[in-house]
Each structure stands twice: as structure tokens, then as C-alpha cells.
Amino acid sequence: MSSLVSTPAAALSPCIGICKLGRDGLCVGCLRTGEEIASWAQLDNAQRLRIMQEDLPARWPPMRDDLHTLLPELAALRRALHPLDGLPPGKGWNVAELADLLPPGEPVDAAVLAGLVPRQAGTTVLLTRRNDGLRNHAGQVSFPGGRVDPGDADVIAAAIRETGEEIAIPPRQLQPLGYLDPFVTVSGFRVVPVVAVIDPGYEAFPNPGEVAEVFEVPLDYLMDHQTLRHVTYDWKGRPRTVLEYDWPGQRIWGATASILYNLRQRLEATA
């Protein structure tokens, strides 16, 4: 979840650290042409703003509206998720567990994209592993996401924007389906998970400053009761329970495991 812990990108530049031209001649990270990138330092702020506010948004193809038809679990997900036309209520389903650890004041709004990829062998969940050199949460498995910025229309826009910034999957390859329950973090965020279908033909380009790896885990594995462990340990004065999955080469735990657990609970409750 990049914006929760990282420094914002430099002002007046759309660069997200992925400088590679695609087959269409546009940067897969920021959608600038090679000529625009080469001449960026020579442009004045007015020229940069015009490109960022007018030219780049027009280059995103529209989002697909048929990706949901690829999901065999679609009917179950429709029943389980909060609908897109209304944000789920509540401060967070885990507030009681973390009450003695939460900072004072209102939490900061944030969003993550819980992406489902329809594959021939079965639906998978897209996850990332954070860069080992980051100051916070280094090397941890997470969903793409971060804080809701003032320029974001809503949590969906924030989740889609962060996904583009972190792994360069464009909006046209994402179709939001609904929300999971909000949850809070000890760092003071109220996070809304946006469940979305990801085009199985996507190509991810991890932002090297934030993401070390992009990988997928079968949804069936993550929904299996036998694969989730409840680990209890003493921290800050009392026993705490942390959720954890083991996947070859990865440790999926903490907030990410909690989101997946919430998805399992909601699917089972509405089956």
C-alpha cells in the first residue's frame, strides 16, 4: 500500500519509476511519449501541467465492462460484497481488537485493490511483495493501494490509481465488483478493500522504488480453512492474534491476510 508509507512523487512529473516504452510508443508507467520524456526537463510548469491534466488522461482507454463474465465465482461474489453504489459503513471490523493500539483522532481514508484474475486453471488473487529497501513494511506481501488523495473521486479511484502507480496495470484492465468490510490499521488508516476483476492478459511492471515482485495465488487455496493459521503472541501488554498464510516463497500475513479472511467470511455467510 504505497501512499500509506512512502513519499509522494516529485511535483509536476507523472513518472512512477517505470521508464519503459510499450508497443504503442507510450511509457507503460506514465503514458508519456519518448519525446515527452526526453524533453520534460526543458518544459515549463504550464506545459507540464497541460500534458498531465489534458493529454495523459485522454490516453487511457476506457475501462472494460465485461471482465466480470470471466469469473466463475461471480454470483457468489455479488452476494458477498458490498455493492459499488454505497460505501460499506463502520469504522472497521477489527476496531475492537486494535482499540488500545489505535492513534488518537479520526483515521485517514485509504483503499486497496483486491484483484481477482480469471485463469483457465481457476481464479487467482494478485498480490505484491514490497521492496526490501523500504523504510516501512519492507519485504511484506500486500495488495496495491494507499491513502485516498484529494484528487481522487472516491476509494475506487484511489485503488485504481495506486495500482497503476505501483504495478502499471491500466484502468481499462480492471473492473470493480464491490467492497469488503473496512478495517483499521495501527498506523491510523481506515482501509476499504475494493474487489475487482483483472484482465488475465495484463502485464505488470513493478515500480522498482516500491514493489519487488508481483505474483498470484489460487483463490481456492486462500479460501481453504486449512491454509490459514491464527498465530498468537504477546505484544504491548497482551496476547494478539495475527492471521497468516504460507505460500511457497511468500509469507502472507497481517492486514493482507485479514482482507482475505474477511472475503472468506463474507462468501461463507452468503453461500
PDB file of C-alpha atoms in Angstrom:
ATOM      1  CA  MET A   1       0.000   0.000   0.000  1.00  0.00           C
ATOM      2  CA  SER A   2       2.301   2.672  -1.288  1.00  0.00           C
ATOM      3  CA  SER A   3       0.862   6.010  -0.214  1.00  0.00           C
ATOM      4  CA  LEU A   4       0.427   4.837   3.374  1.00  0.00           C
ATOM      5  CA  VAL A   5       4.142   4.807   3.911  1.00  0.00           C
ATOM      6  CA  SER A   6       6.042   6.286   1.003  1.00  0.00           C
ATOM      7  CA  THR A   7       6.971   9.764  -0.101  1.00  0.00           C
ATOM      8  CA  PRO A   8       4.770  11.261  -2.844  1.00  0.00           C
ATOM      9  CA  ALA A   9       6.197  11.540  -6.342  1.00  0.00           C
ATOM     10  CA  ALA A  10       8.026  14.707  -7.316  1.00  0.00           C
ATOM     11  CA  ALA A  11       5.798  17.644  -8.182  1.00  0.00           C
ATOM     12  CA  LEU A  12       4.880  18.242 -11.808  1.00  0.00           C
ATOM     13  CA  SER A  13       6.013  14.869 -13.036  1.00  0.00           C
ATOM     14  CA  PRO A  14       3.797  11.850 -13.730  1.00  0.00           C
ATOM     15  CA  CYS A  15       6.774   9.480 -13.556  1.00  0.00           C
ATOM     16  CA  ILE A  16       6.200   6.483 -11.275  1.00  0.00           C
ATOM     17  CA  GLY A  17       9.648   4.988 -11.726  1.00  0.00           C
ATOM     18  CA  ILE A  18       8.804   2.641 -14.600  1.00  0.00           C
ATOM     19  CA  CYS A  19      10.524   4.027 -17.686  1.00  0.00           C
ATOM     20  CA  LYS A  20       9.756   1.574 -20.466  1.00  0.00           C
ATOM     21  CA  LEU A  21       8.017   2.230 -23.774  1.00  0.00           C
ATOM     22  CA  GLY A  22       5.274  -0.189 -24.766  1.00  0.00           C
ATOM     23  CA  ARG A  23       4.359  -1.353 -28.238  1.00  0.00           C
ATOM     24  CA  ASP A  24       2.187   1.743 -28.656  1.00  0.00           C
ATOM     25  CA  GLY A  25       5.182   4.043 -28.105  1.00  0.00           C
ATOM     26  CA  LEU A  26       3.924   5.221 -24.715  1.00  0.00           C
ATOM     27  CA  CYS A  27       5.602   4.702 -21.356  1.00  0.00           C
ATOM     28  CA  VAL A  28       3.883   1.820 -19.573  1.00  0.00           C
ATOM     29  CA  GLY A  29       4.178   3.722 -16.301  1.00  0.00           C
ATOM     30  CA  CYS A  30       3.109   7.282 -17.102  1.00  0.00           C
ATOM     31  CA  LEU A  31       1.806   7.170 -20.714  1.00  0.00           C
ATOM     32  CA  ARG A  32       4.195   9.849 -21.963  1.00  0.00           C
ATOM     33  CA  THR A  33       5.799   9.504 -25.368  1.00  0.00           C
ATOM     34  CA  GLY A  34       9.546   9.036 -25.610  1.00  0.00           C
ATOM     35  CA  GLU A  35       9.816  12.568 -26.952  1.00  0.00           C
ATOM     36  CA  GLU A  36       7.879  13.982 -23.996  1.00  0.00           C
ATOM     37  CA  ILE A  37      10.076  12.129 -21.525  1.00  0.00           C
ATOM     38  CA  ALA A  38      13.270  13.293 -23.234  1.00  0.00           C
ATOM     39  CA  SER A  39      12.158  16.933 -23.295  1.00  0.00           C
ATOM     40  CA  TRP A  40      10.485  17.032 -19.858  1.00  0.00           C
ATOM     41  CA  ALA A  41      13.313  18.891 -18.142  1.00  0.00           C
ATOM     42  CA  GLN A  42      13.124  21.651 -20.753  1.00  0.00           C
ATOM     43  CA  LEU A  43       9.357  22.215 -20.394  1.00  0.00           C
ATOM     44  CA  ASP A  44       7.993  24.931 -18.151  1.00  0.00           C
ATOM     45  CA  ASN A  45       5.404  24.150 -15.467  1.00  0.00           C
ATOM     46  CA  ALA A  46       2.475  25.290 -17.598  1.00  0.00           C
ATOM     47  CA  GLN A  47       3.463  22.894 -20.376  1.00  0.00           C
ATOM     48  CA  ARG A  48       3.933  20.037 -17.921  1.00  0.00           C
ATOM     49  CA  LEU A  49       0.554  20.656 -16.312  1.00  0.00           C
ATOM     50  CA  ARG A  50      -1.195  20.710 -19.680  1.00  0.00           C
ATOM     51  CA  ILE A  51       0.278  17.331 -20.592  1.00  0.00           C
ATOM     52  CA  MET A  52      -0.520  15.843 -17.181  1.00  0.00           C
ATOM     53  CA  GLN A  53      -4.055  17.209 -16.910  1.00  0.00           C
ATOM     54  CA  GLU A  54      -5.203  17.038 -20.539  1.00  0.00           C
ATOM     55  CA  ASP A  55      -3.061  14.758 -22.688  1.00  0.00           C
ATOM     56  CA  LEU A  56      -2.263  11.844 -20.383  1.00  0.00           C
ATOM     57  CA  PRO A  57      -5.829  11.179 -19.119  1.00  0.00           C
ATOM     58  CA  ALA A  58      -7.059  11.071 -22.718  1.00  0.00           C
ATOM     59  CA  ARG A  59      -4.599   8.269 -23.499  1.00  0.00           C
ATOM     60  CA  TRP A  60      -6.142   5.785 -21.089  1.00  0.00           C
ATOM     61  CA  PRO A  61      -8.552   3.532 -22.988  1.00  0.00           C
ATOM     62  CA  PRO A  62     -11.927   3.133 -21.230  1.00  0.00           C
ATOM     63  CA  MET A  63     -12.335   0.503 -18.534  1.00  0.00           C
ATOM     64  CA  ARG A  64     -13.739  -2.813 -19.722  1.00  0.00           C
ATOM     65  CA  ASP A  65     -17.235  -3.669 -18.552  1.00  0.00           C
ATOM     66  CA  ASP A  66     -17.235  -7.352 -19.486  1.00  0.00           C
ATOM     67  CA  LEU A  67     -14.405  -8.776 -17.370  1.00  0.00           C
ATOM     68  CA  HIS A  68     -16.861  -9.985 -14.729  1.00  0.00           C
ATOM     69  CA  THR A  69     -18.236 -12.523 -17.205  1.00  0.00           C
ATOM     70  CA  LEU A  70     -14.930 -14.420 -16.978  1.00  0.00           C
ATOM     71  CA  LEU A  71     -15.320 -15.166 -13.251  1.00  0.00           C
ATOM     72  CA  PRO A  72     -16.965 -18.486 -12.330  1.00  0.00           C
ATOM     73  CA  GLU A  73     -17.444 -17.134  -8.775  1.00  0.00           C
ATOM     74  CA  LEU A  74     -19.338 -14.052  -9.967  1.00  0.00           C
ATOM     75  CA  ALA A  75     -22.735 -14.926  -8.474  1.00  0.00           C
ATOM     76  CA  ALA A  76     -21.203 -15.751  -5.087  1.00  0.00           C
ATOM     77  CA  LEU A  77     -19.166 -12.552  -5.110  1.00  0.00           C
ATOM     78  CA  ARG A  78     -22.204 -10.446  -5.988  1.00  0.00           C
ATOM     79  CA  ARG A  79     -23.951 -11.807  -2.903  1.00  0.00           C
ATOM     80  CA  ALA A  80     -20.926 -11.431  -0.646  1.00  0.00           C
ATOM     81  CA  LEU A  81     -19.639  -7.950  -1.489  1.00  0.00           C
ATOM     82  CA  HIS A  82     -20.972  -4.555  -0.528  1.00  0.00           C
ATOM     83  CA  PRO A  83     -22.360  -3.006  -3.736  1.00  0.00           C
ATOM     84  CA  LEU A  84     -20.461  -0.277  -5.546  1.00  0.00           C
ATOM     85  CA  ASP A  85     -23.271   2.251  -5.185  1.00  0.00           C
ATOM     86  CA  GLY A  86     -22.690   2.705  -1.465  1.00  0.00           C
ATOM     87  CA  LEU A  87     -19.599   2.607   0.737  1.00  0.00           C
ATOM     88  CA  PRO A  88     -19.701  -0.009   3.499  1.00  0.00           C
ATOM     89  CA  PRO A  89     -20.461   1.513   6.920  1.00  0.00           C
ATOM     90  CA  GLY A  90     -18.490   1.284  10.121  1.00  0.00           C
ATOM     91  CA  LYS A  91     -15.084   2.324  11.381  1.00  0.00           C
ATOM     92  CA  GLY A  92     -13.616  -1.106  10.762  1.00  0.00           C
ATOM     93  CA  TRP A  93     -14.439  -4.711  11.561  1.00  0.00           C
ATOM     94  CA  ASN A  94     -11.254  -5.058  13.640  1.00  0.00           C
ATOM     95  CA  VAL A  95     -11.598  -1.906  15.767  1.00  0.00           C
ATOM     96  CA  ALA A  96     -12.258  -3.836  18.980  1.00  0.00           C
ATOM     97  CA  GLU A  97      -9.128  -5.954  18.544  1.00  0.00           C
ATOM     98  CA  LEU A  98      -6.879  -2.929  17.987  1.00  0.00           C
ATOM     99  CA  ALA A  99      -8.636  -0.371  20.204  1.00  0.00           C
ATOM    100  CA  ASP A 100      -5.720   0.011  22.624  1.00  0.00           C
ATOM    101  CA  LEU A 101      -3.229   0.484  19.771  1.00  0.00           C
ATOM    102  CA  LEU A 102      -5.016   2.998  17.551  1.00  0.00           C
ATOM    103  CA  PRO A 103      -3.698   6.580  17.452  1.00  0.00           C
ATOM    104  CA  PRO A 104      -5.995   9.388  18.631  1.00  0.00           C
ATOM    105  CA  GLY A 105      -8.185  11.248  16.160  1.00  0.00           C
ATOM    106  CA  GLU A 106     -10.065  10.185  13.072  1.00  0.00           C
ATOM    107  CA  PRO A 107      -8.392   7.611  10.818  1.00  0.00           C
ATOM    108  CA  VAL A 108      -7.139   8.555   7.354  1.00  0.00           C
ATOM    109  CA  ASP A 109      -9.105   7.097   4.439  1.00  0.00           C
ATOM    110  CA  ALA A 110      -7.250   4.560   2.304  1.00  0.00           C
ATOM    111  CA  ALA A 111      -8.065   1.893  -0.269  1.00  0.00           C
ATOM    112  CA  VAL A 112      -6.529  -1.280  -1.642  1.00  0.00           C
ATOM    113  CA  LEU A 113      -7.325  -3.246  -4.781  1.00  0.00           C
ATOM    114  CA  ALA A 114      -8.059  -6.913  -4.098  1.00  0.00           C
ATOM    115  CA  GLY A 115      -7.671  -8.144  -7.649  1.00  0.00           C
ATOM    116  CA  LEU A 116      -9.090 -11.436  -8.934  1.00  0.00           C
ATOM    117  CA  VAL A 117      -7.598 -12.881 -12.125  1.00  0.00           C
ATOM    118  CA  PRO A 118      -9.696 -15.402 -14.102  1.00  0.00           C
ATOM    119  CA  ARG A 119      -7.377 -18.210 -15.251  1.00  0.00           C
ATOM    120  CA  GLN A 120      -8.183 -21.448 -17.058  1.00  0.00           C
ATOM    121  CA  ALA A 121      -6.942 -23.407 -14.042  1.00  0.00           C
ATOM    122  CA  GLY A 122      -9.056 -21.309 -11.665  1.00  0.00           C
ATOM    123  CA  THR A 123      -9.344 -17.789 -10.293  1.00  0.00           C
ATOM    124  CA  THR A 124      -6.245 -16.330  -8.638  1.00  0.00           C
ATOM    125  CA  VAL A 125      -5.584 -13.362  -6.356  1.00  0.00           C
ATOM    126  CA  LEU A 126      -2.978 -10.806  -7.404  1.00  0.00           C
ATOM    127  CA  LEU A 127      -0.518  -9.801  -4.686  1.00  0.00           C
ATOM    128  CA  THR A 128       2.707  -7.836  -4.499  1.00  0.00           C
ATOM    129  CA  ARG A 129       5.801  -8.052  -2.337  1.00  0.00           C
ATOM    130  CA  ARG A 130       7.155  -4.733  -1.192  1.00  0.00           C
ATOM    131  CA  ASN A 131      10.713  -3.669  -1.895  1.00  0.00           C
ATOM    132  CA  ASP A 132      13.190  -4.915   0.719  1.00  0.00           C
ATOM    133  CA  GLY A 133      14.760  -1.469   0.994  1.00  0.00           C
ATOM    134  CA  LEU A 134      11.637   0.397   2.096  1.00  0.00           C
ATOM    135  CA  ARG A 135      11.604   2.062   5.490  1.00  0.00           C
ATOM    136  CA  ASN A 136       8.176   0.667   6.433  1.00  0.00           C
ATOM    137  CA  HIS A 137       6.774  -2.831   5.842  1.00  0.00           C
ATOM    138  CA  ALA A 138       9.837  -3.833   3.814  1.00  0.00           C
ATOM    139  CA  GLY A 139       9.511  -7.180   2.083  1.00  0.00           C
ATOM    140  CA  GLN A 140       5.905  -7.698   3.154  1.00  0.00           C
ATOM    141  CA  VAL A 141       3.167  -9.074   0.917  1.00  0.00           C
ATOM    142  CA  SER A 142       0.378  -6.609   0.215  1.00  0.00           C
ATOM    143  CA  PHE A 143      -2.366  -5.547  -2.148  1.00  0.00           C
ATOM    144  CA  PRO A 144      -1.750  -2.477  -4.313  1.00  0.00           C
ATOM    145  CA  GLY A 145      -3.178   0.558  -2.559  1.00  0.00           C
ATOM    146  CA  GLY A 146      -2.666   3.600  -0.406  1.00  0.00           C
ATOM    147  CA  ARG A 147      -4.277   6.680   1.051  1.00  0.00           C
ATOM    148  CA  VAL A 148      -7.122   8.450  -0.733  1.00  0.00           C
ATOM    149  CA  ASP A 149      -5.622  11.617  -2.211  1.00  0.00           C
ATOM    150  CA  PRO A 150      -7.553  14.908  -2.542  1.00  0.00           C
ATOM    151  CA  GLY A 151      -7.665  14.447  -6.312  1.00  0.00           C
ATOM    152  CA  ASP A 152      -9.299  11.005  -6.087  1.00  0.00           C
ATOM    153  CA  ALA A 153     -13.026  10.945  -6.805  1.00  0.00           C
ATOM    154  CA  ASP A 154     -13.555   8.082  -4.342  1.00  0.00           C
ATOM    155  CA  VAL A 155     -11.932   4.974  -2.895  1.00  0.00           C
ATOM    156  CA  ILE A 156     -12.313   3.147  -6.215  1.00  0.00           C
ATOM    157  CA  ALA A 157     -10.366   5.883  -7.984  1.00  0.00           C
ATOM    158  CA  ALA A 158      -7.699   5.719  -5.276  1.00  0.00           C
ATOM    159  CA  ALA A 159      -7.336   1.936  -5.552  1.00  0.00           C
ATOM    160  CA  ILE A 160      -7.118   2.087  -9.353  1.00  0.00           C
ATOM    161  CA  ARG A 161      -4.630   4.973  -9.279  1.00  0.00           C
ATOM    162  CA  GLU A 162      -2.394   3.206  -6.771  1.00  0.00           C
ATOM    163  CA  THR A 163      -2.484   0.011  -8.822  1.00  0.00           C
ATOM    164  CA  GLY A 164      -1.270   1.969 -11.833  1.00  0.00           C
ATOM    165  CA  GLU A 165       1.444   3.695  -9.833  1.00  0.00           C
ATOM    166  CA  GLU A 166       2.715   0.508  -8.191  1.00  0.00           C
ATOM    167  CA  ILE A 167       2.494  -2.093 -10.953  1.00  0.00           C
ATOM    168  CA  ALA A 168       1.336  -0.181 -14.075  1.00  0.00           C
ATOM    169  CA  ILE A 169      -1.881  -2.109 -14.696  1.00  0.00           C
ATOM    170  CA  PRO A 170      -4.119   0.392 -16.528  1.00  0.00           C
ATOM    171  CA  PRO A 171      -7.754   1.122 -15.607  1.00  0.00           C
ATOM    172  CA  ARG A 172      -9.014  -0.485 -18.814  1.00  0.00           C
ATOM    173  CA  GLN A 173      -7.846  -3.861 -17.480  1.00  0.00           C
ATOM    174  CA  LEU A 174      -9.732  -3.552 -14.192  1.00  0.00           C
ATOM    175  CA  GLN A 175     -13.420  -3.894 -13.375  1.00  0.00           C
ATOM    176  CA  PRO A 176     -14.502  -3.174  -9.782  1.00  0.00           C
ATOM    177  CA  LEU A 177     -17.130  -5.545  -8.372  1.00  0.00           C
ATOM    178  CA  GLY A 178     -17.772  -4.325  -4.838  1.00  0.00           C
ATOM    179  CA  TYR A 179     -16.296  -3.700  -1.401  1.00  0.00           C
ATOM    180  CA  LEU A 180     -15.194  -5.802   1.520  1.00  0.00           C
ATOM    181  CA  ASP A 181     -15.615  -4.549   5.080  1.00  0.00           C
ATOM    182  CA  PRO A 182     -13.397  -1.603   6.078  1.00  0.00           C
ATOM    183  CA  PHE A 183     -10.622  -2.283   8.553  1.00  0.00           C
ATOM    184  CA  VAL A 184      -8.280  -0.100  10.574  1.00  0.00           C
ATOM    185  CA  THR A 185      -4.514  -0.220  10.945  1.00  0.00           C
ATOM    186  CA  VAL A 186      -2.359   0.662  13.933  1.00  0.00           C
ATOM    187  CA  SER A 187      -0.798   3.384  11.782  1.00  0.00           C
ATOM    188  CA  GLY A 188      -4.125   5.236  11.738  1.00  0.00           C
ATOM    189  CA  PHE A 189      -5.780   4.318   8.438  1.00  0.00           C
ATOM    190  CA  ARG A 190      -9.297   3.137   7.652  1.00  0.00           C
ATOM    191  CA  VAL A 191      -8.839   0.916   4.612  1.00  0.00           C
ATOM    192  CA  VAL A 192     -11.622  -0.033   2.199  1.00  0.00           C
ATOM    193  CA  PRO A 193     -10.751  -3.083   0.060  1.00  0.00           C
ATOM    194  CA  VAL A 194     -12.090  -2.753  -3.492  1.00  0.00           C
ATOM    195  CA  VAL A 195     -12.575  -6.175  -5.071  1.00  0.00           C
ATOM    196  CA  ALA A 196     -12.014  -6.048  -8.830  1.00  0.00           C
ATOM    197  CA  VAL A 197     -11.572  -8.377 -11.788  1.00  0.00           C
ATOM    198  CA  ILE A 198      -8.225  -8.067 -13.560  1.00  0.00           C
ATOM    199  CA  ASP A 199      -7.890  -8.830 -17.254  1.00  0.00           C
ATOM    200  CA  PRO A 200      -5.947 -12.128 -17.431  1.00  0.00           C
ATOM    201  CA  GLY A 201      -3.944 -10.631 -20.283  1.00  0.00           C
ATOM    202  CA  TYR A 202      -2.462  -7.935 -18.037  1.00  0.00           C
ATOM    203  CA  GLU A 203       1.265  -7.270 -17.937  1.00  0.00           C
ATOM    204  CA  ALA A 204       2.567  -5.864 -14.670  1.00  0.00           C
ATOM    205  CA  PHE A 205       5.576  -3.546 -14.474  1.00  0.00           C
ATOM    206  CA  PRO A 206       6.543  -3.185 -10.792  1.00  0.00           C
ATOM    207  CA  ASN A 207       7.642   0.272  -9.698  1.00  0.00           C
ATOM    208  CA  PRO A 208      11.223  -0.537  -8.606  1.00  0.00           C
ATOM    209  CA  GLY A 209      11.066   2.001  -5.799  1.00  0.00           C
ATOM    210  CA  GLU A 210       8.145   0.229  -4.141  1.00  0.00           C
ATOM    211  CA  VAL A 211       7.469  -3.268  -5.460  1.00  0.00           C
ATOM    212  CA  ALA A 212       9.910  -6.167  -5.672  1.00  0.00           C
ATOM    213  CA  GLU A 213       7.568  -8.792  -7.091  1.00  0.00           C
ATOM    214  CA  VAL A 214       4.064  -9.393  -8.446  1.00  0.00           C
ATOM    215  CA  PHE A 215       2.589 -12.871  -8.066  1.00  0.00           C
ATOM    216  CA  GLU A 216      -0.712 -14.745  -7.990  1.00  0.00           C
ATOM    217  CA  VAL A 217      -2.132 -17.263  -5.511  1.00  0.00           C
ATOM    218  CA  PRO A 218      -5.132 -19.513  -6.259  1.00  0.00           C
ATOM    219  CA  LEU A 219      -8.320 -18.197  -4.682  1.00  0.00           C
ATOM    220  CA  ASP A 220      -9.300 -21.723  -3.630  1.00  0.00           C
ATOM    221  CA  TYR A 221      -6.092 -22.025  -1.619  1.00  0.00           C
ATOM    222  CA  LEU A 222      -6.736 -18.752   0.201  1.00  0.00           C
ATOM    223  CA  MET A 223     -10.362 -19.676   0.960  1.00  0.00           C
ATOM    224  CA  ASP A 224      -9.407 -23.086   2.408  1.00  0.00           C
ATOM    225  CA  HIS A 225      -9.712 -23.266   6.216  1.00  0.00           C
ATOM    226  CA  GLN A 226      -6.635 -25.492   6.388  1.00  0.00           C
ATOM    227  CA  THR A 227      -4.281 -22.926   4.880  1.00  0.00           C
ATOM    228  CA  LEU A 228      -4.922 -20.055   7.320  1.00  0.00           C
ATOM    229  CA  ARG A 229      -3.172 -20.022  10.686  1.00  0.00           C
ATOM    230  CA  HIS A 230      -4.084 -17.955  13.739  1.00  0.00           C
ATOM    231  CA  VAL A 231      -0.779 -17.109  15.432  1.00  0.00           C
ATOM    232  CA  THR A 232      -0.931 -15.685  18.968  1.00  0.00           C
ATOM    233  CA  TYR A 233       1.915 -13.749  20.567  1.00  0.00           C
ATOM    234  CA  ASP A 234       2.375 -11.161  23.309  1.00  0.00           C
ATOM    235  CA  TRP A 235       2.743  -7.586  22.125  1.00  0.00           C
ATOM    236  CA  LYS A 236       2.305  -4.347  24.040  1.00  0.00           C
ATOM    237  CA  GLY A 237       0.857  -5.876  27.143  1.00  0.00           C
ATOM    238  CA  ARG A 238      -1.493  -8.599  25.982  1.00  0.00           C
ATOM    239  CA  PRO A 239      -1.839 -11.566  23.622  1.00  0.00           C
ATOM    240  CA  ARG A 240      -2.501 -10.643  19.988  1.00  0.00           C
ATOM    241  CA  THR A 241      -3.729 -12.882  17.194  1.00  0.00           C
ATOM    242  CA  VAL A 242      -2.251 -12.479  13.723  1.00  0.00           C
ATOM    243  CA  LEU A 243      -3.539 -14.264  10.626  1.00  0.00           C
ATOM    244  CA  GLU A 244      -1.017 -15.904   8.345  1.00  0.00           C
ATOM    245  CA  TYR A 245      -0.871 -17.981   5.161  1.00  0.00           C
ATOM    246  CA  ASP A 246       2.156 -19.858   3.910  1.00  0.00           C
ATOM    247  CA  TRP A 247       2.679 -19.857   0.164  1.00  0.00           C
ATOM    248  CA  PRO A 248       5.902 -21.131  -1.441  1.00  0.00           C
ATOM    249  CA  GLY A 249       8.450 -18.364  -1.121  1.00  0.00           C
ATOM    250  CA  GLN A 250       5.995 -15.924   0.477  1.00  0.00           C
ATOM    251  CA  ARG A 251       4.574 -15.120   3.895  1.00  0.00           C
ATOM    252  CA  ILE A 252       1.087 -13.633   3.576  1.00  0.00           C
ATOM    253  CA  TRP A 253       0.128 -12.176   6.928  1.00  0.00           C
ATOM    254  CA  GLY A 254      -1.200  -9.164   8.839  1.00  0.00           C
ATOM    255  CA  ALA A 255      -3.538  -6.775   7.040  1.00  0.00           C
ATOM    256  CA  THR A 256      -3.329  -8.680   3.751  1.00  0.00           C
ATOM    257  CA  ALA A 257      -4.292 -11.974   5.382  1.00  0.00           C
ATOM    258  CA  SER A 258      -7.087 -10.184   7.255  1.00  0.00           C
ATOM    259  CA  ILE A 259      -8.576  -8.900   3.991  1.00  0.00           C
ATOM    260  CA  LEU A 260      -8.537 -12.411   2.542  1.00  0.00           C
ATOM    261  CA  TYR A 261     -10.086 -13.786   5.740  1.00  0.00           C
ATOM    262  CA  ASN A 262     -12.859 -11.181   5.511  1.00  0.00           C
ATOM    263  CA  LEU A 263     -13.534 -12.252   1.921  1.00  0.00           C
ATOM    264  CA  ARG A 264     -13.811 -15.875   3.038  1.00  0.00           C
ATOM    265  CA  GLN A 265     -16.166 -14.951   5.879  1.00  0.00           C
ATOM    266  CA  ARG A 266     -18.456 -12.967   3.605  1.00  0.00           C
ATOM    267  CA  LEU A 267     -18.525 -15.690   0.945  1.00  0.00           C
ATOM    268  CA  GLU A 268     -19.410 -18.318   3.540  1.00  0.00           C
ATOM    269  CA  ALA A 269     -22.063 -16.141   5.191  1.00  0.00           C
ATOM    270  CA  THR A 270     -23.892 -15.599   1.911  1.00  0.00           C
ATOM    271  CA  ALA A 271     -23.454 -19.059   0.367  1.00  0.00           C
TER     272      ALA A 271
END
